[in-house]
Tab-separated table of N, CA, C and O in Angstrom:
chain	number	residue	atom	x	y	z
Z	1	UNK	N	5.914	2.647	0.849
Z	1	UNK	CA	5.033	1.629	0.318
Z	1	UNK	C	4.612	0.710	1.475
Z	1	UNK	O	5.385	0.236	2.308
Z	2	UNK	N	3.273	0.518	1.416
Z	2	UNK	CA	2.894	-0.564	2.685
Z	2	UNK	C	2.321	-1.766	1.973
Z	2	UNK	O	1.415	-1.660	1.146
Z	3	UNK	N	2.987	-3.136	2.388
Z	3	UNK	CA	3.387	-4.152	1.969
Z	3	UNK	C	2.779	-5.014	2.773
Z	3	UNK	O	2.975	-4.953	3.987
Z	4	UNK	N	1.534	-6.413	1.948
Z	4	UNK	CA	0.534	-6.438	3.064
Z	4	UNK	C	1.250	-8.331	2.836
Z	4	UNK	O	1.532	-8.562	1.660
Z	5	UNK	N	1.450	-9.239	3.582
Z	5	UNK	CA	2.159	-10.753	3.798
Z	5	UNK	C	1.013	-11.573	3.793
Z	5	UNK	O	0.125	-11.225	4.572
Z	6	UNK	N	0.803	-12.626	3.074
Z	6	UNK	CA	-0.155	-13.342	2.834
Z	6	UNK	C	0.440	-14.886	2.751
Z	6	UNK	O	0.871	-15.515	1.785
Z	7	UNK	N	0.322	-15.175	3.863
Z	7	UNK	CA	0.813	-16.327	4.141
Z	7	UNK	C	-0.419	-17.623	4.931
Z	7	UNK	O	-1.267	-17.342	5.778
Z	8	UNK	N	-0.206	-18.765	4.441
Z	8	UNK	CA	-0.757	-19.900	5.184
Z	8	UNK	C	-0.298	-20.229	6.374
Z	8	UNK	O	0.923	-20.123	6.480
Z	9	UNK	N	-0.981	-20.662	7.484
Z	9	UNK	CA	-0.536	-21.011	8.672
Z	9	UNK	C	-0.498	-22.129	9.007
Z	9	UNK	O	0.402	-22.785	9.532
Z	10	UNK	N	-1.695	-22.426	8.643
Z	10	UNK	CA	-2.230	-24.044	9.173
Z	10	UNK	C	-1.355	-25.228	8.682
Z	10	UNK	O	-1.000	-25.324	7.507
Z	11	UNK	N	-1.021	-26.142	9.665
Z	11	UNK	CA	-0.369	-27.146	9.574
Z	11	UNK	C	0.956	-26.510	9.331
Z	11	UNK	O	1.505	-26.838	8.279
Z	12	UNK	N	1.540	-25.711	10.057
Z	12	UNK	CA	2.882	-24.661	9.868
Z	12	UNK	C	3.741	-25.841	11.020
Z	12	UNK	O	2.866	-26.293	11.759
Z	13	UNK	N	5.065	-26.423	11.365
Z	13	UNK	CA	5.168	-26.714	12.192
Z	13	UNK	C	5.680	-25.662	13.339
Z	13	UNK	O	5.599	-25.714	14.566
Z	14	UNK	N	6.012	-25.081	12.811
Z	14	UNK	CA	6.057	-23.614	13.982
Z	14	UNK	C	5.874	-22.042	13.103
Z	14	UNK	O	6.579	-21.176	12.583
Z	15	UNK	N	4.722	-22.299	13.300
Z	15	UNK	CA	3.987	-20.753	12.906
Z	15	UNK	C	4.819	-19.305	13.113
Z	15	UNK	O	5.083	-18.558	12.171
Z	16	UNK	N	5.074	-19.121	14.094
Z	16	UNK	CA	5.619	-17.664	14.375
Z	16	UNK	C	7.362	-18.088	13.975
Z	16	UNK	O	7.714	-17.061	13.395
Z	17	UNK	N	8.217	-18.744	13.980
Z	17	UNK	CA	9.516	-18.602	12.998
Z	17	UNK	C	8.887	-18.796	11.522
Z	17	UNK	O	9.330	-17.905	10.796
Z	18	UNK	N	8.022	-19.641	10.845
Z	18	UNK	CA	7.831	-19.222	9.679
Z	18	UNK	C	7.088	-17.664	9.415
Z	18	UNK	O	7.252	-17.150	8.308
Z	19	UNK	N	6.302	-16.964	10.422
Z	19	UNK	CA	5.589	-15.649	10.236
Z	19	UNK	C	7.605	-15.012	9.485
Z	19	UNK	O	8.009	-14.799	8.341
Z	20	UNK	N	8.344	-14.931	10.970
Z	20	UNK	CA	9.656	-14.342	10.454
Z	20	UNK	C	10.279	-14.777	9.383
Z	20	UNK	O	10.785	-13.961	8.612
Z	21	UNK	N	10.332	-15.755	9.212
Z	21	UNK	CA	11.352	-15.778	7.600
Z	21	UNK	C	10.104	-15.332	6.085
Z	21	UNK	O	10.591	-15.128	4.973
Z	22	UNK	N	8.669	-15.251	6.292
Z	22	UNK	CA	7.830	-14.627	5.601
Z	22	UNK	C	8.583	-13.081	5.090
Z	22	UNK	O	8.890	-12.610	3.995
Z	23	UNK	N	8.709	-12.482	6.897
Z	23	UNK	CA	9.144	-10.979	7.031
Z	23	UNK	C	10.457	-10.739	6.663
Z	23	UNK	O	10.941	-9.639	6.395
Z	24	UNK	N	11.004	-11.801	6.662
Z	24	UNK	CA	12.783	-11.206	6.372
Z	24	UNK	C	13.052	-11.151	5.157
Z	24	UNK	O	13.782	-10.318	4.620
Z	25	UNK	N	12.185	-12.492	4.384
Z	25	UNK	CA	11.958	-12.300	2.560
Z	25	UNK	C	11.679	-11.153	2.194
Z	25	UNK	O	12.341	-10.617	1.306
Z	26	UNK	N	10.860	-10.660	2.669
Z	26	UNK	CA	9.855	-9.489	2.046
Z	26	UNK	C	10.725	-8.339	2.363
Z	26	UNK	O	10.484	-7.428	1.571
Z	27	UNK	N	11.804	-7.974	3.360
Z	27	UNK	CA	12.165	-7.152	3.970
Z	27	UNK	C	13.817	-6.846	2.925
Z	27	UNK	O	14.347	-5.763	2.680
Z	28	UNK	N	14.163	-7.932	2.601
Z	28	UNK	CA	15.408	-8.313	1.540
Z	28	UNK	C	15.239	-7.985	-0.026
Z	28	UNK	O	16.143	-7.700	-0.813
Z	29	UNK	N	13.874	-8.094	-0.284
Z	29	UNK	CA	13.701	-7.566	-1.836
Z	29	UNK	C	13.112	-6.434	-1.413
Z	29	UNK	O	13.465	-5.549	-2.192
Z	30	UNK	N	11.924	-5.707	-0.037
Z	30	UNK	CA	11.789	-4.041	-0.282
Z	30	UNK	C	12.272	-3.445	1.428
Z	30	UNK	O	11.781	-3.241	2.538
Z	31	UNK	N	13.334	-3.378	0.815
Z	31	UNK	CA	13.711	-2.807	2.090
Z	31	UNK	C	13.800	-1.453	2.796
Z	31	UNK	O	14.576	-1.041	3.658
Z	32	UNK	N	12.397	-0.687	1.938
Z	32	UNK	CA	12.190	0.470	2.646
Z	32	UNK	C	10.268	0.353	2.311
Z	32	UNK	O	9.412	1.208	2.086
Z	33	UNK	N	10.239	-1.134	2.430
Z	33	UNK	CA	8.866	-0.930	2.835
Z	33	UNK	C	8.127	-0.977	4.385
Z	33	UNK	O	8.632	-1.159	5.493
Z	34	UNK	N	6.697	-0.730	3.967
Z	34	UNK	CA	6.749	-0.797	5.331
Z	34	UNK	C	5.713	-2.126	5.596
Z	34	UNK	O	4.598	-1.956	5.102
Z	35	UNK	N	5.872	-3.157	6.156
Z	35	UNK	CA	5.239	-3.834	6.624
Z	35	UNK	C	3.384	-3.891	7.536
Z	35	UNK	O	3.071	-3.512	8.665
Z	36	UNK	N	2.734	-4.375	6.692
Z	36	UNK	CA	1.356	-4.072	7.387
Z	36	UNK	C	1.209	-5.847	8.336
Z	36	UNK	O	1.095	-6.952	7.806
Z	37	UNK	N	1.255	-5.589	9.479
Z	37	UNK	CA	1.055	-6.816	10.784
Z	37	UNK	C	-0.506	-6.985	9.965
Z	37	UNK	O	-1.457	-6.212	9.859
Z	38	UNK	N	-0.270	-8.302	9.486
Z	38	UNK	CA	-1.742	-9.588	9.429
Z	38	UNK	C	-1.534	-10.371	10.263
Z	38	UNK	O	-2.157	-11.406	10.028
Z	39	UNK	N	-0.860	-10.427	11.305
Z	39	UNK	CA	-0.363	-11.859	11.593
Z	39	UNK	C	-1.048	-11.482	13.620
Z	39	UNK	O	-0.505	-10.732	14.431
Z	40	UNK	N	-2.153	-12.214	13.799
Z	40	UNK	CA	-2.783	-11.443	15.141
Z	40	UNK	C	-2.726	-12.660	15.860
Z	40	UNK	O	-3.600	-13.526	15.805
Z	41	UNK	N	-1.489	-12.732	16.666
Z	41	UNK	CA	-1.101	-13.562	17.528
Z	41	UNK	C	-2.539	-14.171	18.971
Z	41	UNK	O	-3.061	-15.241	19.285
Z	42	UNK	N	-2.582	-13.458	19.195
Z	42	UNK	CA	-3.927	-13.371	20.398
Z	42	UNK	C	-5.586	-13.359	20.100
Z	42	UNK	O	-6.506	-13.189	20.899
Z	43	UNK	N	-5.618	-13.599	18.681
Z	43	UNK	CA	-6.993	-13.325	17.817
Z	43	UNK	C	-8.077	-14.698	18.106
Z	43	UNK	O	-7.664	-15.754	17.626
Z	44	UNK	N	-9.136	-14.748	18.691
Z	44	UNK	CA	-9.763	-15.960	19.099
Z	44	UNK	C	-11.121	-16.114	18.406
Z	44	UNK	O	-12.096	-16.833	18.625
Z	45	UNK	N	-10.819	-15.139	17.450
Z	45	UNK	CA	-12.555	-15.392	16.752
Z	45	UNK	C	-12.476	-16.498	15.521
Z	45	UNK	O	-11.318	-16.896	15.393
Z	46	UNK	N	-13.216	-16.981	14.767
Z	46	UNK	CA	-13.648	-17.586	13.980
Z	46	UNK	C	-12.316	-17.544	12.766
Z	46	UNK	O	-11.286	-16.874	12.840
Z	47	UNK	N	-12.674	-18.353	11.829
Z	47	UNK	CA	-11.903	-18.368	10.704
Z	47	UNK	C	-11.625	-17.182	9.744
Z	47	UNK	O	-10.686	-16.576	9.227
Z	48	UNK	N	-13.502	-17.203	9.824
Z	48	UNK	CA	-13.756	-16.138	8.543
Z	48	UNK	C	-13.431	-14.421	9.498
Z	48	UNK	O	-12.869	-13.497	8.910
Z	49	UNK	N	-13.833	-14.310	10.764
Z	49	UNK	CA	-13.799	-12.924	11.398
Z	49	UNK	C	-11.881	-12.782	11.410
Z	49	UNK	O	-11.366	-11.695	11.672
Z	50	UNK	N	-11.281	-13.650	11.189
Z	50	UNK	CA	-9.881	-13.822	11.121
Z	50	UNK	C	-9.614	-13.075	9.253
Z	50	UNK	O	-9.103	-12.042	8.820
Z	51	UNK	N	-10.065	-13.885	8.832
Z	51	UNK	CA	-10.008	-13.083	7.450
Z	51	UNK	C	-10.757	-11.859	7.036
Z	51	UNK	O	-10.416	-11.089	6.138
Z	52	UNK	N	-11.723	-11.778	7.727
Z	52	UNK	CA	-11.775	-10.251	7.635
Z	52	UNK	C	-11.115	-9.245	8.154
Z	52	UNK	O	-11.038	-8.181	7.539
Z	53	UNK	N	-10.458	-9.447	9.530
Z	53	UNK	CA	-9.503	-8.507	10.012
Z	53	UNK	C	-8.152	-8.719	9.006
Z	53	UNK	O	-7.369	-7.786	9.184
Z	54	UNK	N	-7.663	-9.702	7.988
Z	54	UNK	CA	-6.975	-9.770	6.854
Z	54	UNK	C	-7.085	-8.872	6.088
Z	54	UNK	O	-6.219	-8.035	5.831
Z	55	UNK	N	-8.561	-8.975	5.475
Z	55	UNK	CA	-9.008	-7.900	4.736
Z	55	UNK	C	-8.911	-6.238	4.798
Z	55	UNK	O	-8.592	-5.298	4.070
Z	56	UNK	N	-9.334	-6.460	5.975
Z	56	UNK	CA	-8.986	-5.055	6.316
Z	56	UNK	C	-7.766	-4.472	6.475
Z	56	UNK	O	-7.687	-3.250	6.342
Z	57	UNK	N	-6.637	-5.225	6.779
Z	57	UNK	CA	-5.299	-4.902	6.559
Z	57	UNK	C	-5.274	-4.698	5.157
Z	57	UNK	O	-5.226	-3.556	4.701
Z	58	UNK	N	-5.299	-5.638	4.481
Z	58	UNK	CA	-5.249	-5.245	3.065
Z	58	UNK	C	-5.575	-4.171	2.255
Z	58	UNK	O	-4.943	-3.638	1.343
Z	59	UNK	N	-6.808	-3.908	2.796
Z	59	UNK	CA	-7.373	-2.523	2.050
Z	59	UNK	C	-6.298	-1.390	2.150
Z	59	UNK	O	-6.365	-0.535	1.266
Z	60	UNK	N	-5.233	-1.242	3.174
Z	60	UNK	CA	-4.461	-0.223	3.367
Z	60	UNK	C	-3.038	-0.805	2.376
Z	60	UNK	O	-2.062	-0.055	2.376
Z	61	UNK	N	-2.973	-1.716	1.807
Z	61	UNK	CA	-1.773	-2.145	1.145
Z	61	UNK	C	-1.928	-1.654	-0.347
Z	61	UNK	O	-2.810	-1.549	-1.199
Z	62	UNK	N	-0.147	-1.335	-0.136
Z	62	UNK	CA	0.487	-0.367	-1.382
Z	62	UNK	C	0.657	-1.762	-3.097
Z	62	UNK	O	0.622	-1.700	-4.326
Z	63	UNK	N	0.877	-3.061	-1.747
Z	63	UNK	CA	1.845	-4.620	-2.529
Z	63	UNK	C	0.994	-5.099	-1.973
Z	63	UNK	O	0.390	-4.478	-1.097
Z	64	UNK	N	0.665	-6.455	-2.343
Z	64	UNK	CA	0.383	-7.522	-1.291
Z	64	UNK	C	1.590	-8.224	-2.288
Z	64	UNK	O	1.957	-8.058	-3.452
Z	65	UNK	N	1.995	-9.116	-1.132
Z	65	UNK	CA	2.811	-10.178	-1.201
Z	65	UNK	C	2.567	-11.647	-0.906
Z	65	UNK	O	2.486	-11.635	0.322
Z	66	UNK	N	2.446	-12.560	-1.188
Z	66	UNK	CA	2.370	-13.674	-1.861
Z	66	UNK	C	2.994	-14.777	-1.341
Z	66	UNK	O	3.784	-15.178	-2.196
Z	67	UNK	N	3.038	-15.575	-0.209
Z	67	UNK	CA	4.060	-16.318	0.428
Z	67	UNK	C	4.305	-18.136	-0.319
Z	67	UNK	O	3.323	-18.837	-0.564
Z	68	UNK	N	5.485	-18.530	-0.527
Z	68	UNK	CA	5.276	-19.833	-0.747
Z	68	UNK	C	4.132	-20.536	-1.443
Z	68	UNK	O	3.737	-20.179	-2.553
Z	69	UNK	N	3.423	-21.901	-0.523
Z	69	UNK	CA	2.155	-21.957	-1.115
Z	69	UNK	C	1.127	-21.289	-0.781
Z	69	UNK	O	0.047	-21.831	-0.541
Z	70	UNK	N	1.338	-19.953	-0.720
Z	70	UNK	CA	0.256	-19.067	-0.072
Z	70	UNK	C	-1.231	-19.697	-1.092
Z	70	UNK	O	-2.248	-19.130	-0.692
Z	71	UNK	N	-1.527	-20.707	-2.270
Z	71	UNK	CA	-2.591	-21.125	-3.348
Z	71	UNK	C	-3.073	-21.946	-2.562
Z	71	UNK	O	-4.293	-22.108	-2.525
Z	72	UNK	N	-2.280	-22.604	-1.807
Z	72	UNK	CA	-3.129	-24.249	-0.585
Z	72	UNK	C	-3.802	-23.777	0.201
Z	72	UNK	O	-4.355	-24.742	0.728
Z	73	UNK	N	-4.361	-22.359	0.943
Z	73	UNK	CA	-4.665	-21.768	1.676
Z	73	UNK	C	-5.747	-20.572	1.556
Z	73	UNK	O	-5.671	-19.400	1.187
Z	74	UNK	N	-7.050	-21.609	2.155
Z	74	UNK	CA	-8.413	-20.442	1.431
Z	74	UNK	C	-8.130	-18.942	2.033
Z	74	UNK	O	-8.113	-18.151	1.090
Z	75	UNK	N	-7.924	-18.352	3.162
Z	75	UNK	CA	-8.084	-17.338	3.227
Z	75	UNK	C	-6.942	-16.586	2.291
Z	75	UNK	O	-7.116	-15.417	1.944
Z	76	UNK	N	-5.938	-17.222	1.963
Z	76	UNK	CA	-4.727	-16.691	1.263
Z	76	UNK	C	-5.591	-16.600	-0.424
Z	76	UNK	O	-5.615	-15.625	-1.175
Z	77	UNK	N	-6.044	-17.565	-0.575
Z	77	UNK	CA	-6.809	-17.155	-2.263
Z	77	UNK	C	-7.665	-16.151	-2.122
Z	77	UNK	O	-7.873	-15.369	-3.049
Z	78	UNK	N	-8.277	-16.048	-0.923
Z	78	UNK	CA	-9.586	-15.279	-0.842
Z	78	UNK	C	-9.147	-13.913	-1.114
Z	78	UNK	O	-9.796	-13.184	-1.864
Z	79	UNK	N	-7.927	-13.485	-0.460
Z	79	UNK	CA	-7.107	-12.430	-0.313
Z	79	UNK	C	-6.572	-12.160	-2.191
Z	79	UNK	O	-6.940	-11.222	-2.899
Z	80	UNK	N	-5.869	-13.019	-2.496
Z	80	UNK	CA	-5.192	-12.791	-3.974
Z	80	UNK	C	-6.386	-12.406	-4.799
Z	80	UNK	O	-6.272	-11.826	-5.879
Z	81	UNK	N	-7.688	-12.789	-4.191
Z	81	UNK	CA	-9.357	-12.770	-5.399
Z	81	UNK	C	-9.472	-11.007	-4.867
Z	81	UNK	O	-9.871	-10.341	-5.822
Z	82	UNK	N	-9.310	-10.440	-4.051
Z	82	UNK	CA	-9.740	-9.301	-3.174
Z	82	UNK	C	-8.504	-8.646	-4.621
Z	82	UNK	O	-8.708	-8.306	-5.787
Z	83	UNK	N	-7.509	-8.708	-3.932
Z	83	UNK	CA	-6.136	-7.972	-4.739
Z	83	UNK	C	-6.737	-7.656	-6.346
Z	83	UNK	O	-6.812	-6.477	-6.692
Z	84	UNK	N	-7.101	-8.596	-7.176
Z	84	UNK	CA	-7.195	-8.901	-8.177
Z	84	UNK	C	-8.362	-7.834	-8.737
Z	84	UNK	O	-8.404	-7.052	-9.687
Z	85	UNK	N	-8.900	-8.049	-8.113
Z	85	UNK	CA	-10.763	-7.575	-8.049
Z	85	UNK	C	-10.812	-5.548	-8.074
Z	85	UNK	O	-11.551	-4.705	-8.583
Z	86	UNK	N	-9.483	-5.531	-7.153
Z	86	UNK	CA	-9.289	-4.253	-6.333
Z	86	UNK	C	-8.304	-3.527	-6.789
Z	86	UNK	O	-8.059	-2.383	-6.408
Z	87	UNK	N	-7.775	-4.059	-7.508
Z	87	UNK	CA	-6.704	-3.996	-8.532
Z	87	UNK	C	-5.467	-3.413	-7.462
Z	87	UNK	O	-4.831	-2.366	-7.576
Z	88	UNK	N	-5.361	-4.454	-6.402
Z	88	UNK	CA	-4.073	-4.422	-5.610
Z	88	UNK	C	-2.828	-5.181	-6.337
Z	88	UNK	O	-2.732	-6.369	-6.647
Z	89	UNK	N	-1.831	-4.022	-6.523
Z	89	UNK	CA	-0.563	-4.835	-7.445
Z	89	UNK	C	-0.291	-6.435	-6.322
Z	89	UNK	O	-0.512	-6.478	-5.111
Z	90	UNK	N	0.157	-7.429	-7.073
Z	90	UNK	CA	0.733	-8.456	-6.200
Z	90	UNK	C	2.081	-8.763	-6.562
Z	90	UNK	O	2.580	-8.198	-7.535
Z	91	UNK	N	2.826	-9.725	-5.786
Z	91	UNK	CA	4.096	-10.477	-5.744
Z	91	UNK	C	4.287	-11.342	-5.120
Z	91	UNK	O	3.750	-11.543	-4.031
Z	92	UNK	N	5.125	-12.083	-5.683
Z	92	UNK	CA	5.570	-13.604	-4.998
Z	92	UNK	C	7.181	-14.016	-4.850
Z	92	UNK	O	8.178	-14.123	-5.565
Z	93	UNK	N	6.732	-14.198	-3.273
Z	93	UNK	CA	8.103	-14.345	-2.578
Z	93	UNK	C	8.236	-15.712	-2.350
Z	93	UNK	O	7.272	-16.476	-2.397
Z	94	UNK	N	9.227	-16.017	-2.138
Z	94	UNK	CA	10.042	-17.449	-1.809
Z	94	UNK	C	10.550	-17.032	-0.250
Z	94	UNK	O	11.066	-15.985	0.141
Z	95	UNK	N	10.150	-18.443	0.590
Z	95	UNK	CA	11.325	-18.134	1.867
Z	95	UNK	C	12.673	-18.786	1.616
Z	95	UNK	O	13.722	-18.639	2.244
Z	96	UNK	N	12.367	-19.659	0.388
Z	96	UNK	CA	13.351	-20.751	0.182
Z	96	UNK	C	14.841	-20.165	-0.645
Z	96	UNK	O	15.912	-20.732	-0.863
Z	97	UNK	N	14.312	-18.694	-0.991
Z	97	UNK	CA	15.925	-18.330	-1.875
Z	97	UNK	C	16.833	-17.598	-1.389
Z	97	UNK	O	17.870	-17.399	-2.022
């Protein structure tokens, strides 16, 4: 199963340890999935060319998964509207349990 992480970034106080505890959630309830990388460390284009390379991860996802307040976060709704639309199963993870 390929398992796509839909998480908010902005205003993260450290982005890449929250990317990991995103991955270790997700990794603890399917732990023979396989993880699809949204997360493009070196990516310098625009907001929206950022969410489309999202998108396009997505299209290959088995799950999308659902982070925290992944709802405060337009490209994260934009993504759950895609899922919905596309009839990509979803889920919602906690980093907090």
């Amino acid at each position: 199963m390929h398992i796509f992480i839909s998480n908010g970034l902005r205003g993260k106080e450290n982005p890449i340890e929250y990317v990991e505890k995103c991955r270790a959630a997700v990794a603890r309830k399917y732990p023979d999935g396989t993880r699809i990388d949204s997360y493009f460390k070196d990516f310098n284009g625009s907001r929206i060319e950022f969410l489309g390379k999202s998108i396009e991860c997505l299209s290959q996802a088995d799950l999308a998964v659902f982070m925290d307040d992944w709802h405060n976060y337009d490209g994260c709704v934009v993504e759950h509207m895609v899922c919905q639309k596309y009839g990509i199963p979803i889920d919602y993870i906690s980093t907090k349990e």
